[in-house]
Short mmCIF file of C-alpha atoms in Angstrom, two decimals:
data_model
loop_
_atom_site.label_atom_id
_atom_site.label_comp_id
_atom_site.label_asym_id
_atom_site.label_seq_id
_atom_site.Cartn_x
_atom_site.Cartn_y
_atom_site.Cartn_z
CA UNK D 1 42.48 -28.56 -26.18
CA UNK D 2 43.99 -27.38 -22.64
CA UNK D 3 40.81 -27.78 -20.63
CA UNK D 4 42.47 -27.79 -17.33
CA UNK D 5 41.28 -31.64 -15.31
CA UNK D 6 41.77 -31.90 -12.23
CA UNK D 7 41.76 -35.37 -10.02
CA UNK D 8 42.29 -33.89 -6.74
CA UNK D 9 39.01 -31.45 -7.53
CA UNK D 10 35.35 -32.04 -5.88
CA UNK D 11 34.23 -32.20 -8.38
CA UNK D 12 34.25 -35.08 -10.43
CA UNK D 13 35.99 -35.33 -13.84
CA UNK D 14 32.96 -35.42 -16.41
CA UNK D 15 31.22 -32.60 -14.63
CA UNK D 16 34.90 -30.48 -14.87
CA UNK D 17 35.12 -31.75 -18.35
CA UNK D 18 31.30 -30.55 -19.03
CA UNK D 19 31.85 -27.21 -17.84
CA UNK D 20 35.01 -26.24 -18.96
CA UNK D 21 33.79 -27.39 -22.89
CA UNK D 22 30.24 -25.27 -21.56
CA UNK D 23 32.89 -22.07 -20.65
CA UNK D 24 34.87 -22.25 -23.98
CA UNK D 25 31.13 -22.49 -25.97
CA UNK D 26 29.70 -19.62 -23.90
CA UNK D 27 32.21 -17.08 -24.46
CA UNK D 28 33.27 -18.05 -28.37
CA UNK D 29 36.61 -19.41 -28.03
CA UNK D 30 34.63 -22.47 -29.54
CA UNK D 31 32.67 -21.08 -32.31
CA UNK D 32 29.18 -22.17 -33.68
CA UNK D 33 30.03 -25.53 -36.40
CA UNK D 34 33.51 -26.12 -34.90
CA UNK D 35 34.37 -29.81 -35.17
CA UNK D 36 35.08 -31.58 -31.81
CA UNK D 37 37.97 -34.22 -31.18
CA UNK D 38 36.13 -37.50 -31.15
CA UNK D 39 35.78 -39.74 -27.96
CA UNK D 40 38.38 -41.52 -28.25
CA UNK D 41 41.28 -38.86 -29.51
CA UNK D 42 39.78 -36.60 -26.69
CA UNK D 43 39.75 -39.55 -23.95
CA UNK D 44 43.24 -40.34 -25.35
CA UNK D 45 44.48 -36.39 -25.19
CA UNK D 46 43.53 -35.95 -21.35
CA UNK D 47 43.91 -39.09 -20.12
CA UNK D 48 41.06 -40.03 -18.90
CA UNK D 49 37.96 -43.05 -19.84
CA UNK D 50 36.34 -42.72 -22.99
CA UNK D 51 32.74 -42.92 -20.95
CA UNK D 52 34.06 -39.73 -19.17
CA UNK D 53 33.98 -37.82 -22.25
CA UNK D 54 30.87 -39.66 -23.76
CA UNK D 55 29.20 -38.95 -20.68
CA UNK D 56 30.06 -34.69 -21.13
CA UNK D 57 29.62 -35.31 -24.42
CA UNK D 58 26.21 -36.48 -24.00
CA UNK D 59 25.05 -33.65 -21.58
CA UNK D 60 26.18 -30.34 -23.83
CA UNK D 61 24.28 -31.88 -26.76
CA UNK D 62 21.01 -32.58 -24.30
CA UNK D 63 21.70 -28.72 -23.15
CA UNK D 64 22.16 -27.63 -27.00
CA UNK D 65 25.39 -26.37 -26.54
CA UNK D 66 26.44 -29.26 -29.25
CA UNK D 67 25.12 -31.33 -32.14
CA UNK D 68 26.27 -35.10 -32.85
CA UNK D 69 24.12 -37.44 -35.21
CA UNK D 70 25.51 -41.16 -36.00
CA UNK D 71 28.01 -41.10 -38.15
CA UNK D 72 29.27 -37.87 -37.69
CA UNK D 73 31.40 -35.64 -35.79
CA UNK D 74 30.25 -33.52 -32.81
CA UNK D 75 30.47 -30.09 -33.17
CA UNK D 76 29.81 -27.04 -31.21
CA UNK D 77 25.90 -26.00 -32.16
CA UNK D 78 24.83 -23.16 -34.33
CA UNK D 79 23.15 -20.93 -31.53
CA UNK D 80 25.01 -21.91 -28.50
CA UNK D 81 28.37 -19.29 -28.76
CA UNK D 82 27.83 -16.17 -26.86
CA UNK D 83 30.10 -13.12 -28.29
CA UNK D 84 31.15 -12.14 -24.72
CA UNK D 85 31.08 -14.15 -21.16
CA UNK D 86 28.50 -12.70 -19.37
CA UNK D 87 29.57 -9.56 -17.20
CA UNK D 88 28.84 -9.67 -13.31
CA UNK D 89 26.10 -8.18 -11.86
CA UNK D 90 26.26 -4.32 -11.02
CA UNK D 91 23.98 -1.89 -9.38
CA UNK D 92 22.08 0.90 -10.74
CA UNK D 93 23.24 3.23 -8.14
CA UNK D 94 25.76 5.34 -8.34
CA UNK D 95 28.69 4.63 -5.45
CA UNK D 96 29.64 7.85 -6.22
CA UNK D 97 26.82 9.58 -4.78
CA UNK D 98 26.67 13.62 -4.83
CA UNK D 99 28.00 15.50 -1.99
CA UNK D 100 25.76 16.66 0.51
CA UNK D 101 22.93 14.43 -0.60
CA UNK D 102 19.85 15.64 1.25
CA UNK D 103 17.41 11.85 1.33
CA UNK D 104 19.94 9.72 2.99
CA UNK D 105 20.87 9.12 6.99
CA UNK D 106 24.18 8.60 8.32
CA UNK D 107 24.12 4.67 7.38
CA UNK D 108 27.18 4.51 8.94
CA UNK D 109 25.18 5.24 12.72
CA UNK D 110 23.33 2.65 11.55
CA UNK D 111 22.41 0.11 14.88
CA UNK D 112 24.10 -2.97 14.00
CA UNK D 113 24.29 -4.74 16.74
CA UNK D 114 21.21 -3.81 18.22
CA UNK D 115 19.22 -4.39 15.12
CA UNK D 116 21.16 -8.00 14.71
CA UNK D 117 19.79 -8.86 18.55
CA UNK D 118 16.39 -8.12 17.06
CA UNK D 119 16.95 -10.48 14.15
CA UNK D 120 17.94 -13.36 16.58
CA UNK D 121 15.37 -13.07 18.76
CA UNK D 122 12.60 -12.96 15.82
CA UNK D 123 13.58 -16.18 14.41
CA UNK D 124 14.55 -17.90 17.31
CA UNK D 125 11.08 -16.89 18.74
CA UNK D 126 8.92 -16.95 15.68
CA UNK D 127 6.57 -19.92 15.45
CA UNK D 128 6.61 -21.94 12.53
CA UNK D 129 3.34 -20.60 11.12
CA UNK D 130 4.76 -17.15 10.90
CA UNK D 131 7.30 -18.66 8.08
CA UNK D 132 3.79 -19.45 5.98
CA UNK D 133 2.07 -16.83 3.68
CA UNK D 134 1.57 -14.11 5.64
CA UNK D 135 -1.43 -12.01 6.51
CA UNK D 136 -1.31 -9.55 3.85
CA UNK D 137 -1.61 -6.65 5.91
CA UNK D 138 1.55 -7.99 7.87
CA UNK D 139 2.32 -10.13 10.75
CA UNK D 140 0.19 -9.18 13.81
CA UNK D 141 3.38 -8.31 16.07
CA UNK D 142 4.68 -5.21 13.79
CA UNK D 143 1.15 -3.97 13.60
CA UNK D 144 0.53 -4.51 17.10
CA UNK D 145 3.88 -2.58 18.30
CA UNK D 146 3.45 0.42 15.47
CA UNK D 147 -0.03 1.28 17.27
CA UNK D 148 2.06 1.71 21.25
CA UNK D 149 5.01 3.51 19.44
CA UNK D 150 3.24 5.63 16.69
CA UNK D 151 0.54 7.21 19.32
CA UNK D 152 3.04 7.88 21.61
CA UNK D 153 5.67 9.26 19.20
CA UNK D 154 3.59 10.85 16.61
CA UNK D 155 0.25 11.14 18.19
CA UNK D 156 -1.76 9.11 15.54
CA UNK D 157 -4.64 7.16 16.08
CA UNK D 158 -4.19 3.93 14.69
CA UNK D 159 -6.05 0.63 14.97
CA UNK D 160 -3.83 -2.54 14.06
CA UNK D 161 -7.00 -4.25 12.14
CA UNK D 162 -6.22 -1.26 9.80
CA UNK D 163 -2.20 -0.81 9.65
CA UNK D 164 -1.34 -2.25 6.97
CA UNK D 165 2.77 -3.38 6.52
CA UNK D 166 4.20 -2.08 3.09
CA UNK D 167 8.17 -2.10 2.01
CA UNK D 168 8.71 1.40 2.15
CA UNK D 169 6.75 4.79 1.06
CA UNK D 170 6.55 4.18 -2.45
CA UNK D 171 5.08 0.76 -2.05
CA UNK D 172 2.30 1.78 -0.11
CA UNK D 173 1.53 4.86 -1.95
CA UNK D 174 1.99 2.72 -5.04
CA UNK D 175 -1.23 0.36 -3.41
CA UNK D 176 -3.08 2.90 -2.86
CA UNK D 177 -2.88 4.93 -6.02
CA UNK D 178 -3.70 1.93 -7.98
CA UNK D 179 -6.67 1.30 -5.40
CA UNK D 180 -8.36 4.61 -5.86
CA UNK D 181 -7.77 4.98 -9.74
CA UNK D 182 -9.73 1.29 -9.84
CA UNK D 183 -12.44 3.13 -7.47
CA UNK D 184 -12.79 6.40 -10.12
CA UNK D 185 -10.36 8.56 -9.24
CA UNK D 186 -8.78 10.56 -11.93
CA UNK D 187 -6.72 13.28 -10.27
CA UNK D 188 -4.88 13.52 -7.29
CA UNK D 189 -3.69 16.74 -5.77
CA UNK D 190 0.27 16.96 -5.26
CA UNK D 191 2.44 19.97 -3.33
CA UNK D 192 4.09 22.40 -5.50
CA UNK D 193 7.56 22.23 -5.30
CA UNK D 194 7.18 18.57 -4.15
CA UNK D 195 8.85 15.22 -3.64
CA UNK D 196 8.90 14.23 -7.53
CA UNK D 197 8.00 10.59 -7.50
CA UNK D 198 4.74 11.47 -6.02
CA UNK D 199 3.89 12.43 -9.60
CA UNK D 200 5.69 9.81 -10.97
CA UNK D 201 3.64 7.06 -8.57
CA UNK D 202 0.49 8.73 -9.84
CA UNK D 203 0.86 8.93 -13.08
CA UNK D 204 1.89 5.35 -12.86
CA UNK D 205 -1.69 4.55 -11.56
CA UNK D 206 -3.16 6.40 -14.10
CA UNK D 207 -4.50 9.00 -11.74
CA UNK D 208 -3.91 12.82 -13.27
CA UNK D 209 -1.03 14.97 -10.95
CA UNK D 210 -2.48 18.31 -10.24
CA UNK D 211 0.29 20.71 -8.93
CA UNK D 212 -0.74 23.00 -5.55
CA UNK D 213 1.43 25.67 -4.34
CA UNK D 214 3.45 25.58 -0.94
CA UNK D 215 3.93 28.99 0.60
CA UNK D 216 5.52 29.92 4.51
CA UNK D 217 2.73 27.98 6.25
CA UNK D 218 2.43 24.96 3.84
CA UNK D 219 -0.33 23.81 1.33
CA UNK D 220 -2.61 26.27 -0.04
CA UNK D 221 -5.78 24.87 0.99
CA UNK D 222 -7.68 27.45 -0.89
CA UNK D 223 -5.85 26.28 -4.36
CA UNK D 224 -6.84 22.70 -3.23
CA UNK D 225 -10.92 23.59 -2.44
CA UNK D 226 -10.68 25.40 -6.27
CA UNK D 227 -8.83 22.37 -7.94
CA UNK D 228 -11.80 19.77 -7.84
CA UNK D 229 -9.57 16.87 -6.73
CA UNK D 230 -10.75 14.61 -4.29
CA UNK D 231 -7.52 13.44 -2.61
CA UNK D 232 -4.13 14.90 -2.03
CA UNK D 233 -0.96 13.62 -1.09
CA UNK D 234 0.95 16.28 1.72
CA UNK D 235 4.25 16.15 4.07
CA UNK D 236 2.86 18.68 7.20
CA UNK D 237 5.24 17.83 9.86
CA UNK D 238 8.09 18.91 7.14
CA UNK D 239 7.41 19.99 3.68
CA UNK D 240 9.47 18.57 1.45
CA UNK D 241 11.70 20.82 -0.28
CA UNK D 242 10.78 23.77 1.48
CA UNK D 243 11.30 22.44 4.59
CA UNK D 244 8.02 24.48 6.49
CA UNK D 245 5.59 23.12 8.46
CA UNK D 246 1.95 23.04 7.88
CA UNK D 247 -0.05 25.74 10.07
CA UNK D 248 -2.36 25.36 12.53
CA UNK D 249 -4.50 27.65 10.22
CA UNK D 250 -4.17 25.42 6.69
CA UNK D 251 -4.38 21.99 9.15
CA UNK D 252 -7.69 22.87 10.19
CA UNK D 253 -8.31 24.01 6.58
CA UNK D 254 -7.33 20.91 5.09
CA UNK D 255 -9.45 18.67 8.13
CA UNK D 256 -12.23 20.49 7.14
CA UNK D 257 -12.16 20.35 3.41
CA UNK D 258 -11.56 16.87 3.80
CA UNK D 259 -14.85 16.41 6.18
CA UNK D 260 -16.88 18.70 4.21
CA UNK D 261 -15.85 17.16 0.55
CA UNK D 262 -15.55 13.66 1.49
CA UNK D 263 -11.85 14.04 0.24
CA UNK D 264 -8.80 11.94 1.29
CA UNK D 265 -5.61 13.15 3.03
CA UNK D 266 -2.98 11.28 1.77
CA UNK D 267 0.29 11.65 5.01
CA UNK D 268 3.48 11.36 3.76
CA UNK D 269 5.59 11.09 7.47
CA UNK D 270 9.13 10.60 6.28
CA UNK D 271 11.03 12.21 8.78
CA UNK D 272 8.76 13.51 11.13
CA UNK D 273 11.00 12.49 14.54
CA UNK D 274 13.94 13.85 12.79
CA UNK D 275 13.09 17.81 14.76
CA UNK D 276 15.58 19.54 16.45
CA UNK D 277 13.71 22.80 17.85
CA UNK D 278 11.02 21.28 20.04
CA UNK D 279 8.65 17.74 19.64
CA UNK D 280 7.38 16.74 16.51
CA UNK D 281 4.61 18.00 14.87
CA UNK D 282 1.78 15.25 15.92
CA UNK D 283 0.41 13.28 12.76
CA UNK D 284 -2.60 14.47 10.94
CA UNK D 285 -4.15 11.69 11.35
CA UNK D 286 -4.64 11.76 14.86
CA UNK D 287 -7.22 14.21 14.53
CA UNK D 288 -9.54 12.51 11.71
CA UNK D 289 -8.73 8.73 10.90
CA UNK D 290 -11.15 8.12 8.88
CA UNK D 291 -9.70 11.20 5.76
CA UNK D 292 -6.51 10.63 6.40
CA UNK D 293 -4.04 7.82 5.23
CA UNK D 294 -1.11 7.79 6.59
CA UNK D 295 2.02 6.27 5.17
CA UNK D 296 5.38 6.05 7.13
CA UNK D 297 8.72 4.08 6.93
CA UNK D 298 12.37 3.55 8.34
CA UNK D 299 14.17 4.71 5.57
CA UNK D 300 15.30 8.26 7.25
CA UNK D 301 14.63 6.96 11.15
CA UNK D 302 16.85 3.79 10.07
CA UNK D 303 17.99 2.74 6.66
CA UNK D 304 16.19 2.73 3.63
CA UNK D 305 17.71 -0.30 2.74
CA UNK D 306 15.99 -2.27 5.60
CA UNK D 307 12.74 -1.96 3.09
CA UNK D 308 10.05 -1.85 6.17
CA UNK D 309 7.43 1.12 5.75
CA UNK D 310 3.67 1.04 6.97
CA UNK D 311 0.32 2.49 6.03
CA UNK D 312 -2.72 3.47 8.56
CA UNK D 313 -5.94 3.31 6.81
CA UNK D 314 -9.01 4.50 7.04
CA UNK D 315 -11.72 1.90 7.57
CA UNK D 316 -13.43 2.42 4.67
CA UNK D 317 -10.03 1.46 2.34
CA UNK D 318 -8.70 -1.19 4.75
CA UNK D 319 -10.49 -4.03 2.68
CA UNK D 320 -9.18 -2.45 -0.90
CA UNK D 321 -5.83 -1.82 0.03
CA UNK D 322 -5.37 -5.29 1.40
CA UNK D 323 -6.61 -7.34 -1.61
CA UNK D 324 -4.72 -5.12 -3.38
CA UNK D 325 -1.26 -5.78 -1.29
CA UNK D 326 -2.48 -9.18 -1.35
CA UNK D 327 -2.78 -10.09 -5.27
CA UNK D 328 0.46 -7.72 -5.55
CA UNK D 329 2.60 -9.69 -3.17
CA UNK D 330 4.52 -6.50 -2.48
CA UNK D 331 4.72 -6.96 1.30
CA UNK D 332 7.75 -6.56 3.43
CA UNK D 333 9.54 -10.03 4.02
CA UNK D 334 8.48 -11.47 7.41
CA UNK D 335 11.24 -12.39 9.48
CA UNK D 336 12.15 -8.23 8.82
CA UNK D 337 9.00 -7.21 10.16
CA UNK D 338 9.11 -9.30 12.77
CA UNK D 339 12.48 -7.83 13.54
CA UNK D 340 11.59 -4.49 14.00
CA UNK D 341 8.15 -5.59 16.06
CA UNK D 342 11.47 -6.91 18.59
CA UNK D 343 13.28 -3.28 17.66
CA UNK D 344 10.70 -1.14 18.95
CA UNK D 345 9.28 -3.53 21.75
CA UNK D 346 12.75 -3.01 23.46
CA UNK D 347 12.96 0.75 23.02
CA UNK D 348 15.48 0.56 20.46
CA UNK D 349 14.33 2.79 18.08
CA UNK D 350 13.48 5.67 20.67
CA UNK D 351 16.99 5.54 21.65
CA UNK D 352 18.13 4.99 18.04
CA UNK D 353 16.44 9.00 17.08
CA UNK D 354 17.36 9.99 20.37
CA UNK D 355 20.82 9.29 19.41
CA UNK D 356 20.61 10.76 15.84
CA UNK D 357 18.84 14.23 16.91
CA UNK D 358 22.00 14.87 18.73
CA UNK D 359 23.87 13.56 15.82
CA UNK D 360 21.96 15.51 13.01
CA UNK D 361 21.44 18.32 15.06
CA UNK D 362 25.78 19.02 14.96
CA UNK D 363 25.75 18.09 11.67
CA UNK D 364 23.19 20.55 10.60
CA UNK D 365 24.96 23.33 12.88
CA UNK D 366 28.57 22.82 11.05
CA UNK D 367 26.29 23.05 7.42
CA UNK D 368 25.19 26.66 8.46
CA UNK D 369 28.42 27.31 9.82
CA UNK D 370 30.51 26.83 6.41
CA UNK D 371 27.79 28.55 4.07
CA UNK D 372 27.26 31.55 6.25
CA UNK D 373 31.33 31.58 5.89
CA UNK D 374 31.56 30.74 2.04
CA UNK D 375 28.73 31.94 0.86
CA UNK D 376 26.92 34.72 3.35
CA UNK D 377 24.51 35.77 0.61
CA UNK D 378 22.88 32.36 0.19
CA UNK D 379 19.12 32.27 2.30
CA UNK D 380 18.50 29.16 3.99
CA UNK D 381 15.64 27.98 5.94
CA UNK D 382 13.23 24.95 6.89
CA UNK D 383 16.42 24.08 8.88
CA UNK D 384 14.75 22.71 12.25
CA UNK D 385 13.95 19.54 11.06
CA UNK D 386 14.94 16.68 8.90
CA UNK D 387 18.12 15.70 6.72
CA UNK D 388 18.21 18.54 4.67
CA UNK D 389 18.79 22.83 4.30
CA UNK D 390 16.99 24.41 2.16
CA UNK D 391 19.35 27.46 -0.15
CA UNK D 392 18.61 29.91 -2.19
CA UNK D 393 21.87 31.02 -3.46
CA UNK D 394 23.43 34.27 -4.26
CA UNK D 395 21.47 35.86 -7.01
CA UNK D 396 23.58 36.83 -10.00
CA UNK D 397 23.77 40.36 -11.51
CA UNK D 398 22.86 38.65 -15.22
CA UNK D 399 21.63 35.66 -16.68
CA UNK D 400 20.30 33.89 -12.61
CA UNK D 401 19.41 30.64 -14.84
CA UNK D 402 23.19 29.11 -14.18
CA UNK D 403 23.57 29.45 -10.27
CA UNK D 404 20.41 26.95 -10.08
CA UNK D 405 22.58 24.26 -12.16
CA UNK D 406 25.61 25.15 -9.99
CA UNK D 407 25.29 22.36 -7.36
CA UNK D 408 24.33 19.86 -9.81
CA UNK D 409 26.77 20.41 -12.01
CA UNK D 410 29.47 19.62 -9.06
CA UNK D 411 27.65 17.33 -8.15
CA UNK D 412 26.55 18.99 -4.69
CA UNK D 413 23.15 18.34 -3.13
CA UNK D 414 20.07 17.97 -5.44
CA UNK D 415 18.89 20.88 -7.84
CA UNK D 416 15.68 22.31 -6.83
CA UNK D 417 14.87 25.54 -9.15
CA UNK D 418 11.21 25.95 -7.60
CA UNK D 419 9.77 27.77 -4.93
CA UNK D 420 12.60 29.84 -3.92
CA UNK D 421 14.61 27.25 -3.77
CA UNK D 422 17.64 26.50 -5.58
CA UNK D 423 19.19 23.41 -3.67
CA UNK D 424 19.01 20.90 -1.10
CA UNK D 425 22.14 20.34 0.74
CA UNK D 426 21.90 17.28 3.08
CA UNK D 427 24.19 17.23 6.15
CA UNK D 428 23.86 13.50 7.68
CA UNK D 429 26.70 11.15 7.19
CA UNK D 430 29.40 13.70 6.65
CA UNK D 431 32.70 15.26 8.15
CA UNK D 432 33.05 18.49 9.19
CA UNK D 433 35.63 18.37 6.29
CA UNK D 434 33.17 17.35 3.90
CA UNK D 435 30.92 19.56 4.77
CA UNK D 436 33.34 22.55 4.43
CA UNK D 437 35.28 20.70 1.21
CA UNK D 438 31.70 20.64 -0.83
CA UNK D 439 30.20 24.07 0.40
CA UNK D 440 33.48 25.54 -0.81
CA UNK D 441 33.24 24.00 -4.09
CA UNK D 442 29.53 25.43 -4.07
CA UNK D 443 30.60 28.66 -3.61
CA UNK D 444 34.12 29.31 -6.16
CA UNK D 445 31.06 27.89 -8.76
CA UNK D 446 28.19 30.63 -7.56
CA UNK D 447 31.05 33.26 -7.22
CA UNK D 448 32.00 32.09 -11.15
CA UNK D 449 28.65 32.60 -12.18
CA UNK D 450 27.65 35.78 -10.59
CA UNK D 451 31.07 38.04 -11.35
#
């Protein structure tokens, strides 16, 4: 047996002995009854003690990896071979992610160094205690600096006794889905065409998806007043796919079926500093805390990678929501929360979108550039804000059903088919090359299917 000893090794030579014999076992190059040198023959073989191979001898039958009884010889146990070493660990996301992808911000512009400064300081500053279970509702110093920044930046009204700290979007709609299906809820209202895994959180809560339309100025309240549903989940400052923001008209609508209906605004503000024409369109709720919840996060300001999203609750759902977060454990870690309570303290993250407007802004320009060039037939719009264009491609003279399947099948932006809309193409993170190299692609495929 060539099981490789080392004396000049760390670690010592039973322990190499143990795990090389626990290697061969694992993967099946020693199968299940195989007889074992003895002690002594093995001892003699490597050149080592006989106690050094008693001694691995003794731990791999303790683990079960082999039998010995008095008397007999040890062998390699019946259950212990594995038919393969184990493979290392992967990721479920694709590295080769489609072109144009329209829910992603240039990581690359991601603040490094400015982020790491907040890192330092929040654990060389952080008391001891804040290391400790947590409030579950989050550490008092993100809550504290998300009620300066968020009614400044987004006009909100929130109180930090009700902001509650979540790991992204989906966490905190996941909380809060869960908390009003255990109140009675059965359906929830959801935009139509919509952000998908608003559904999918729903229906995961038990709570009954019940599809609205979106039209030029947003949710159709009137659908909503008809539907019966006492809650519904909307993005106003930038509907997402269609890209349009909700009216002055339908906001006051929605307010007042809301007050009128004791009904709950559910505010999905994913990219809401992310405008290019003028300011942002100020948060919903701002103008009635107490019907709207509103859930934000720093996946498309910052990363979404950095996990870090928060809720602003109504008074009335504050205690739910918090027992809730609390029995879940699903909070954001605390040394990153207390991180970005240092990020925005210092102005970091205004000068962080600053910078990205500009950025995005070019980006988005060079995106209409190449399809008015490539493809001049394609309608685009919802363009003054976020990550994302809106198309509605070329319509073919026969069979339209392929050019909606054209971008996925190249694997260009993300298939739409709804609402006018045939694909989002995403412009952040990408060369003016890359940009031209896709949309190109896009269009030989349309021009393919409509000739």
């Amino acid at each position: 047996m060539l099981l490789g000893l080392h004396r000049g090794a760390s670690a010592t030579l039973h322990e190499q002995l143990e795990a090389r014999l626990r290697e061969l076992v694992r993967g099946g190059q020693l199968p299940a009854g195989m007889r074992l040198p003895s002690s002594r023959a093995l001892a003699t073989a490597l050149g080592v003690s006989r106690g050094i191979v008693l001694e691995a001898y003794a731990q791999l039958v303790a683990e079960g990896y082999l039998t010995a009884t008095q008397g007999a010889p040890t062998r390699v146990a019946a259950t212990a071979a594995v038919e393969r070493p184990p493979l290392p660990a992967g990721s479920l996301n694709d590295d080769r992610r489609a072109r144009l992808a329209p829910d992603v911000p240039d990581l690359a512009a991601f603040p490094r160094e400015a982020w790491m400064r907040s890192v330092r300081a929040a654990l060389r500053e952080a008391p001891v205690r804040a290391l400790a279970d947590a409030d579950p509702r989050g550490v008092p110093e993100l809550r504290n600096a998300l009620m300066e920044y968020l009614v400044r930046a987004r006009a909100a009204a929130p109180e930090p006794e009700h902001v509650l700290i979540s790991s992204g979007f989906t966490q905190g709609f996941a909380v809060l889905s869960e908390v009003l299906a255990a109140r009675g809820l059965e359906a929830i209202a959801v935009e139509s065409p919509g952000w998908p895994r608003h559904r999918l959180i729903a229906e995961r809560s038990g709570l009954q998806p019940v599809a609205i339309d979106v039209d030029a100025h947003g949710l159709r309240v009137d659908q909503l007043a008809d539907s019966g549903c006492e809650a519904v989940v909307v993005t106003p400052a930038h509907q997402y796919p269609t890209g349009v923001v909700l009216g002055a008209e339908r906001r006051a609508e929605l307010l007042e079926w809301a007050e009128d209906g004791d009904g709950l605004i559910i505010e999905d503000d994913y990219d809401s500093e992310l405008r290019y024409d003028r300011a942002g369109v100020g948060a919903l709720q701002g103008l009635a805390p107490e019907r709207v919840c509103h859930i934000g996060s720093v996946s498309k300001r910052m990363a979404p990678g950095l996990r870090l999203g928060w809720t602003l609750s109504p008074s009335w759902l504050t205690g739910p929501l918090t027992y809730e977060q609390a029995v879940s454990g699903s909070g954001a870690a605390v040394p990153a929360q207390l991180a970005l309570a240092d990020y925005i303290a210092r102005g970091d993250l205004d000068r962080h979108l600053r910078r990205m407007r500009v950025r995005y802004a070019a980006a988005r320009e060079r995106l209409l550039a190449a399809l008015a060039a490539a493809l001049p037939g394609a309608r685009v719009g919802g363009v003054a804000a976020g990550l994302f264009v809106p198309v509605a491609l070329p319509a073919a003279r026969a069979g339209a059903g392929a050019r909606a399947g054209a971008g996925g099948l190249l694997g260009i932006g993300e298939p739409v088919g709804a609402g006018g809309i045939d694909l989002l193409l995403g412009f952040a993170g990408y060369s003016e090359a890359a940009i031209a190299d896709a949309v190109a692609m896009l269009a030989a495929r349309v021009h393919r299917c409509t000739d």
